[in-house]
Coordinates of C-alpha atoms and ligand atoms in Angstrom, one line a residue:
X18 CA 20.3 21.8 -83.1
X19 CA 22.5 23.7 -80.8
X20 CA 19.9 26.5 -80.6
X21 CA 17.2 23.9 -79.9
X22 CA 19.1 22.5 -77.0
X23 CA 19.6 25.8 -75.5
X24 CA 16.0 26.7 -75.8
X25 CA 15.1 23.5 -74.2
X26 CA 17.5 24.0 -71.4
X27 CA 16.4 27.5 -70.8
X28 CA 12.8 26.3 -70.7
X29 CA 13.7 23.6 -68.2
X30 CA 15.6 26.0 -66.1
X31 CA 12.9 28.5 -65.9
X32 CA 10.4 25.7 -65.0
X33 CA 12.6 24.4 -62.1
X34 CA 13.1 27.8 -60.7
X35 CA 9.5 28.4 -60.9
X36 CA 8.5 25.2 -59.2
X37 CA 11.2 25.7 -56.4
X38 CA 9.9 29.2 -55.8
X39 CA 6.3 28.0 -55.4
X40 CA 7.4 25.0 -53.3
X41 CA 9.1 27.2 -51.0
X42 CA 6.1 29.5 -50.6
X43 CA 3.8 26.5 -50.2
X44 CA 5.9 25.0 -47.4
X45 CA 6.0 28.4 -45.7
X46 CA 2.3 28.7 -45.8
X47 CA 1.6 25.2 -44.5
X48 CA 4.0 25.5 -41.8
X49 CA 2.5 28.8 -40.6
X50 CA -1.0 27.3 -40.8
X51 CA 0.0 24.3 -38.8
X52 CA 1.9 26.3 -36.1
X53 CA -1.2 28.4 -35.6
X54 CA -3.3 25.4 -34.6
X55 CA -0.7 23.7 -32.3
X56 CA -1.9 23.2 -28.8
X57 CA 0.9 21.1 -27.0
X58 CA 4.6 20.4 -27.0
X59 CA 3.9 17.0 -28.4
X60 CA 1.9 18.5 -31.4
X61 CA 4.7 21.1 -31.9
X62 CA 7.2 18.3 -32.0
X63 CA 5.2 16.5 -34.6
X64 CA 5.2 19.6 -36.9
X65 CA 8.9 20.0 -36.4
X66 CA 9.5 16.5 -37.4
X67 CA 7.2 16.9 -40.4
X68 CA 9.3 19.8 -41.8
X69 CA 12.8 19.7 -40.3
X70 CA 13.1 16.0 -39.3
X71 CA 15.2 13.5 -41.2
X72 CA 12.3 12.9 -43.4
X73 CA 10.8 16.2 -43.1
X74 CA 9.7 18.2 -46.3
X75 CA 12.1 21.2 -45.9
X76 CA 15.0 18.7 -45.3
X77 CA 13.9 16.9 -48.5
X78 CA 14.0 20.0 -50.5
X79 CA 17.4 21.0 -49.2
X80 CA 18.8 17.7 -50.2
X81 CA 17.7 18.5 -53.7
X82 CA 20.3 21.4 -54.0
X83 CA 23.0 19.2 -55.1
X84 CA 21.1 18.3 -58.3
X85 CA 20.8 21.9 -59.5
X86 CA 23.2 23.8 -61.9
X87 CA 25.6 26.2 -60.6
X88 CA 23.4 29.2 -61.4
X89 CA 20.5 27.6 -59.7
X90 CA 22.5 26.7 -56.7
X91 CA 23.6 30.4 -56.4
X92 CA 20.0 31.6 -56.5
X93 CA 18.3 28.8 -54.4
X94 CA 20.9 27.8 -51.9
X95 CA 20.6 30.9 -49.9
X96 CA 16.8 31.0 -50.3
X97 CA 16.5 27.3 -49.0
X98 CA 18.8 28.1 -46.1
X99 CA 16.7 31.1 -45.2
X100 CA 13.5 28.8 -45.5
X101 CA 15.1 26.4 -42.9
X102 CA 16.3 29.2 -40.6
X103 CA 13.0 30.9 -40.6
X104 CA 11.1 27.6 -40.0
X105 CA 13.4 26.9 -37.0
X106 CA 12.9 30.4 -35.6
X107 CA 9.1 30.2 -36.0
X108 CA 8.9 26.8 -34.3
X109 CA 11.0 28.2 -31.4
X110 CA 8.7 31.1 -31.1
X111 CA 5.7 28.9 -31.0
X112 CA 7.3 26.8 -28.3
X113 CA 7.9 29.9 -26.2
X114 CA 4.4 31.0 -26.8
X115 CA 3.1 27.7 -25.6
X116 CA 5.2 27.8 -22.4
X117 CA 3.9 31.4 -21.6
X118 CA 0.3 30.2 -22.2
X119 CA 0.7 27.4 -19.8
X120 CA 2.2 29.6 -17.2
X121 CA -0.5 32.0 -17.6
X122 CA -3.3 29.2 -17.3
X123 CA -1.6 27.9 -14.2
X124 CA -1.5 31.3 -12.6
X125 CA -5.2 32.0 -13.4
X126 CA -6.0 28.6 -11.9
X127 CA -4.4 29.5 -8.7
X128 CA -6.1 32.8 -8.9
X129 CA -9.5 31.3 -9.3
X130 CA -9.0 28.8 -6.4
X131 CA -11.4 29.7 -3.6
X132 CA -10.5 28.1 -0.3
X133 CA -14.0 29.1 1.1
X134 CA -16.0 27.5 -1.8
X135 CA -18.5 24.8 -0.7
X136 CA -18.3 21.7 -2.5
X137 CA -21.4 19.7 -2.2
X138 CA -21.6 15.8 -2.2
X139 CA -18.1 14.9 -1.5
X140 CA -17.8 11.9 0.7
X141 CA -14.4 10.6 2.0
X142 CA -13.8 6.9 2.8
X143 CA -12.5 5.9 6.1
X144 CA -10.4 3.1 7.2
X145 CA -12.1 0.7 9.5
X146 CA -10.7 0.8 13.1
X147 CA -9.6 -2.8 12.7
X148 CA -7.4 -1.8 9.7
X149 CA -6.1 1.2 11.5
X150 CA -5.1 -0.8 14.6
X151 CA -3.6 -3.6 12.5
X152 CA -1.4 -1.2 10.6
X153 CA -0.2 0.2 13.9
X154 CA 0.4 -3.2 15.4
X155 CA 2.3 -4.4 12.3
X156 CA 4.5 -1.3 12.6
X157 CA 5.3 -1.9 16.1
X158 CA 6.2 -5.5 15.8
X159 CA 8.1 -5.3 12.4
X160 CA 10.2 -2.6 14.0
X161 CA 11.1 -5.3 16.6
X162 CA 12.1 -7.7 13.9
X163 CA 8.9 -9.8 13.8
X164 CA 7.4 -11.2 10.7
X165 CA 3.6 -11.0 9.9
X166 CA 2.0 -14.5 9.6
X167 CA -1.4 -15.6 8.4
X168 CA -3.4 -18.8 8.3
X169 CA -6.9 -20.3 7.5
X170 CA -9.9 -19.8 9.7
X171 CA -11.1 -23.2 8.8
X172 CA -8.8 -25.5 10.9
X173 CA -8.1 -29.0 12.1
X174 CA -8.7 -30.2 15.5
X175 CA -5.0 -30.9 15.8
X176 CA -3.8 -27.4 15.1
X177 CA -6.4 -25.7 17.3
X178 CA -6.2 -28.2 20.2
X179 CA -4.0 -31.3 19.9
X180 CA -0.7 -29.7 19.1
X181 CA -1.4 -27.0 21.7
X182 CA -1.4 -29.6 24.5
X183 CA -5.1 -29.8 24.7
X184 CA -5.7 -33.5 23.9
X185 CA -9.3 -35.0 23.3
X186 CA -11.4 -34.9 26.5
X187 CA -9.2 -32.3 28.1
X188 CA -11.2 -30.1 30.3
X189 CA -9.6 -27.0 28.8
X190 CA -11.6 -27.6 25.7
X191 CA -14.6 -26.4 27.7
X192 CA -13.1 -22.9 27.7
X193 CA -13.5 -22.7 23.9
X194 CA -17.3 -22.8 22.7
X195 CA -16.2 -24.4 19.4
X196 CA -18.1 -24.2 16.0
X197 CA -17.4 -27.7 14.7
X198 CA -18.2 -28.3 11.0
X199 CA -19.6 -31.1 8.9
X200 CA -16.2 -32.3 8.1
X201 CA -15.0 -34.5 11.0
X202 CA -12.1 -33.2 12.9
X203 CA -12.4 -29.7 11.5
X204 CA -13.6 -26.5 13.1
X205 CA -13.6 -22.8 12.9
X206 CA -10.5 -21.8 14.8
X207 CA -11.2 -20.6 18.3
X208 CA -8.0 -18.7 18.7
X209 CA -5.1 -17.6 16.6
X210 CA -2.7 -19.9 18.4
X211 CA -3.1 -22.3 15.5
X212 CA -0.7 -20.0 13.6
X213 CA 2.1 -20.7 16.0
X214 CA 1.8 -24.5 15.3
X215 CA 1.7 -23.9 11.5
X216 CA 4.9 -21.8 11.7
X217 CA 6.9 -23.9 14.1
X218 CA 6.1 -27.0 12.0
X219 CA 7.2 -25.4 8.8
X220 CA 10.1 -23.2 9.8
X221 CA 13.2 -23.8 11.8
X222 CA 14.1 -21.5 14.8
X223 CA 15.0 -18.7 15.3
X224 CA 11.4 -17.7 14.7
X225 CA 9.5 -14.5 15.5
X226 CA 6.1 -13.5 14.1
X227 CA 2.7 -12.1 14.9
X228 CA -0.6 -13.3 13.3
X229 CA -3.6 -11.0 13.6
X230 CA -6.9 -12.7 12.5
X231 CA -10.6 -13.6 13.0
X232 CA -11.6 -16.3 15.5
X233 CA -14.9 -17.8 16.2
X234 CA -16.8 -19.0 19.3
X235 CA -20.3 -20.1 19.9
X236 CA -21.3 -17.1 22.0
X237 CA -24.6 -15.3 22.6
X238 CA -24.1 -11.8 21.0
X239 CA -24.3 -8.7 23.2
X240 CA -22.5 -5.4 23.7
X241 CA -19.3 -7.2 24.8
X242 CA -19.5 -10.7 23.2
X243 CA -19.7 -11.8 19.5
X244 CA -19.5 -15.1 17.8
X245 CA -16.6 -13.7 15.7
X246 CA -13.9 -11.4 17.0
X247 CA -10.2 -10.8 16.4
X248 CA -7.1 -11.9 18.2
X249 CA -3.4 -11.4 17.5
X250 CA -1.0 -14.2 18.2
X251 CA 2.6 -13.8 18.8
X252 CA 5.5 -16.2 19.0
X253 CA 9.3 -16.0 19.5
X254 CA 11.5 -19.2 19.5
X255 CA 15.2 -19.2 19.8
X256 CA 18.0 -20.3 22.2
X257 CA 18.0 -18.9 25.8
X258 CA 14.6 -17.1 25.5
X259 CA 13.3 -16.1 29.0
X260 CA 10.2 -14.6 30.6
X261 CA 12.1 -11.4 30.8
X262 CA 11.9 -11.1 27.0
X263 CA 8.1 -11.7 27.1
X264 CA 7.5 -9.1 29.8
X265 CA 9.7 -6.5 28.0
X266 CA 8.0 -7.2 24.7
X267 CA 4.5 -6.8 26.2
X268 CA 5.6 -3.6 27.9
X269 CA 7.1 -2.0 24.8
X270 CA 4.2 -3.0 22.7
X271 CA 1.5 -1.6 24.9
X272 CA 3.4 1.6 25.7
X273 CA 3.8 2.3 22.0
X274 CA 0.2 1.4 21.0
X275 CA -1.2 3.6 23.7
X276 CA 1.3 6.4 23.0
X277 CA 2.7 6.6 26.6
X278 CA 6.3 7.6 27.5
X279 CA 6.2 4.9 30.1
X280 CA 3.5 2.4 31.1
X281 CA 3.7 0.0 34.1
X282 CA 2.7 -3.7 33.6
X283 CA 1.8 -6.2 36.3
X284 CA 2.2 -9.9 36.0
X285 CA -0.1 -12.6 37.5
X286 CA -0.1 -16.3 37.0
X287 CA -2.6 -17.5 34.4
X288 CA -3.3 -21.0 33.0
X289 CA -3.2 -21.9 29.3
X290 CA -2.4 -25.5 28.5
X291 CA 0.1 -24.5 25.7
X292 CA 2.4 -22.4 28.0
X293 CA 4.3 -23.1 31.2
X294 CA 4.5 -20.9 33.2
X295 CA 1.7 -19.0 31.8
X296 CA 0.7 -15.3 32.7
X297 CA -1.8 -12.6 32.6
X298 CA -0.1 -9.3 31.8
X299 CA -2.0 -6.2 32.9
X300 CA -1.3 -2.7 32.1
X301 CA -1.8 0.4 34.2
X302 CA -5.2 2.0 33.2
X303 CA -4.5 4.5 30.4
X304 CA -7.7 6.3 31.1
X305 CA -7.5 7.2 34.8
X306 CA -5.2 7.5 37.8
X307 CA -7.5 6.4 40.6
X308 CA -9.9 4.0 39.1
X309 CA -12.7 4.3 36.4
X310 CA -15.4 2.1 34.8
X311 CA -12.9 0.8 32.2
X312 CA -10.5 -0.5 34.8
X313 CA -13.4 -1.5 37.1
X314 CA -11.9 0.9 39.7
X315 CA -8.8 -1.3 40.0
X316 CA -6.3 1.0 37.8
X317 CA -5.3 -2.1 36.0
X318 CA -6.5 -3.5 32.7
X319 CA -6.0 -7.1 31.7
X320 CA -4.8 -7.2 28.1
X321 CA -2.0 -9.5 27.4
X322 CA -2.1 -13.3 28.1
X323 CA 1.1 -15.2 27.4
X324 CA 3.7 -17.5 28.6
X325 CA 6.7 -19.8 27.8
X326 CA 5.9 -22.3 25.1
X327 CA 5.1 -25.7 26.7
X328 CA 7.7 -28.3 25.9
X329 CA 4.9 -30.6 24.6
X330 CA 4.1 -27.9 22.0
X331 CA 7.6 -27.6 20.8
X332 CA 7.9 -31.4 20.6
X333 CA 4.6 -31.6 18.6
X334 CA 6.3 -29.4 16.0
X335 CA 9.5 -31.3 16.1
X336 CA 11.5 -28.7 18.0
X337 CA 13.9 -29.9 20.7
X338 CA 12.9 -28.3 24.0
X339 CA 16.4 -29.0 25.4
X340 CA 17.8 -26.8 22.8
X341 CA 15.2 -24.1 22.2
X342 CA 12.8 -22.1 24.3
X343 CA 10.2 -19.5 23.3
X344 CA 7.5 -17.3 24.5
X345 CA 4.0 -16.9 23.1
X346 CA 1.1 -14.5 23.6
X347 CA -2.4 -14.0 22.2
X348 CA -4.1 -10.9 22.9
X349 CA -7.7 -10.0 22.1
X350 CA -7.3 -7.6 19.3
X351 CA -11.0 -6.7 19.3
X352 CA -10.7 -5.8 23.0
X353 CA -7.6 -3.8 22.5
X354 CA -9.2 -1.8 19.5
X355 CA -12.2 -1.1 21.8
X356 CA -9.9 0.2 24.4
X357 CA -7.7 2.2 22.1
X358 CA -10.6 4.0 20.5
X359 CA -13.2 4.0 23.3
X360 CA -15.7 1.7 21.5
X361 CA -18.3 0.5 23.9
X362 CA -20.3 -2.0 21.8
X363 CA -18.5 -4.9 20.0
X364 CA -21.5 -5.1 17.6
X365 CA -20.6 -1.8 16.0
X366 CA -17.6 -3.3 14.2
X367 CA -19.8 -5.2 11.7
X368 CA -22.9 -2.9 11.8
X369 CA -21.8 -1.3 8.6
X370 CA -23.1 2.0 10.3
X371 CA -21.5 5.1 8.5
X372 CA -22.0 7.0 11.7
X373 CA -19.6 4.7 13.3
X374 CA -17.1 4.4 10.5
X375 CA -16.9 8.1 9.8
X376 CA -15.3 8.8 13.2
X377 CA -12.1 7.1 12.2
Ligands
LIG8 N1 -5.2 -18.6 22.7 C1 -5.5 -18.0 23.9 C2 -7.1 -17.7 24.0 O1 -7.7 -17.7 23.0 C3 -4.8 -16.7 24.2 C4 -3.3 -17.0 24.5 C5 -2.9 -17.1 25.8 C6 -2.4 -17.3 23.5 C7 -1.6 -17.3 26.1 C8 -1.1 -17.6 23.8 C9 -0.8 -17.6 25.1 O2 -0.2 -17.8 22.9 O3 0.6 -17.8 25.4 O4 -7.5 -17.6 25.2

């Protein structure tokens, strides 16, 4: 009986040892095989986890040591430790190899880069001059604390005329060749001044904002007229606002837009029903010193109409004119962009001509 047990144990022991030995070898081989095909750090990490991670196959084998007899432990303990250390070392070496490979590839890429190479068929997009100008205008006014406002192009008679102190039958309506629509009392806005009404009605002073946008007038189209063009409205309402604030704002804006260290402005009276007093603000011609075709030989360019918001307009928006005052302006954005970039035909803006757009 005793002999039988011994024989059985002996057989069992030999078997375990043989199995462990071949298991170790198998693991080494598969690891080597897998490391040879690894291409990225991510793949390498997957291999590491498969062998040495918590659930990895080498880790699993190591956890079997505790089930072995003393004798087996003596023999396989060190072998298994060695298996783990070698695996770690090989993985590390593969990692370094990968890093070196990448560095080499990057170097080669730099080396192959030919600055003189001709690359056919590459077309770059260009921002429309309107977009460029509006971005610049946004920057200038937001740096002065203004908000950017927006509103609809389809408007009511009240927002476009009535609230702006231009009641029905007022002769000033003749200045605006209006596109009326099928919906009674509704039109395509003839100016961006509608936005000052919308914001004064919905917000309490102090208020400061600009609103660039499209405007429509029933005009015959030629090089300097279009039925659709852009304006930019501006409004500031607070206590104790004066014309001085308006002039300084106009000067600062024009100076920055035309990139001049200093720029003279000139002020003339102008009539707009929604301001009192109203002004035409001119700037010194930015193209000449003694007179040219742009300034019609006068050295002054008319660019910036504005004035102090009329008390009737404040009242139409429920703002008390005895408490608050404000200034408004509404320059022709299209005209300013034409001046800024030397564009001589308004029709180019919507021509879709690449030759035109590619210049910006
Ligand atoms: N809305 C005017 C126009 O289209 C321009 C304008 C002039 C706007 C004076 C203003 C202003 O706010 O104060 O002709």
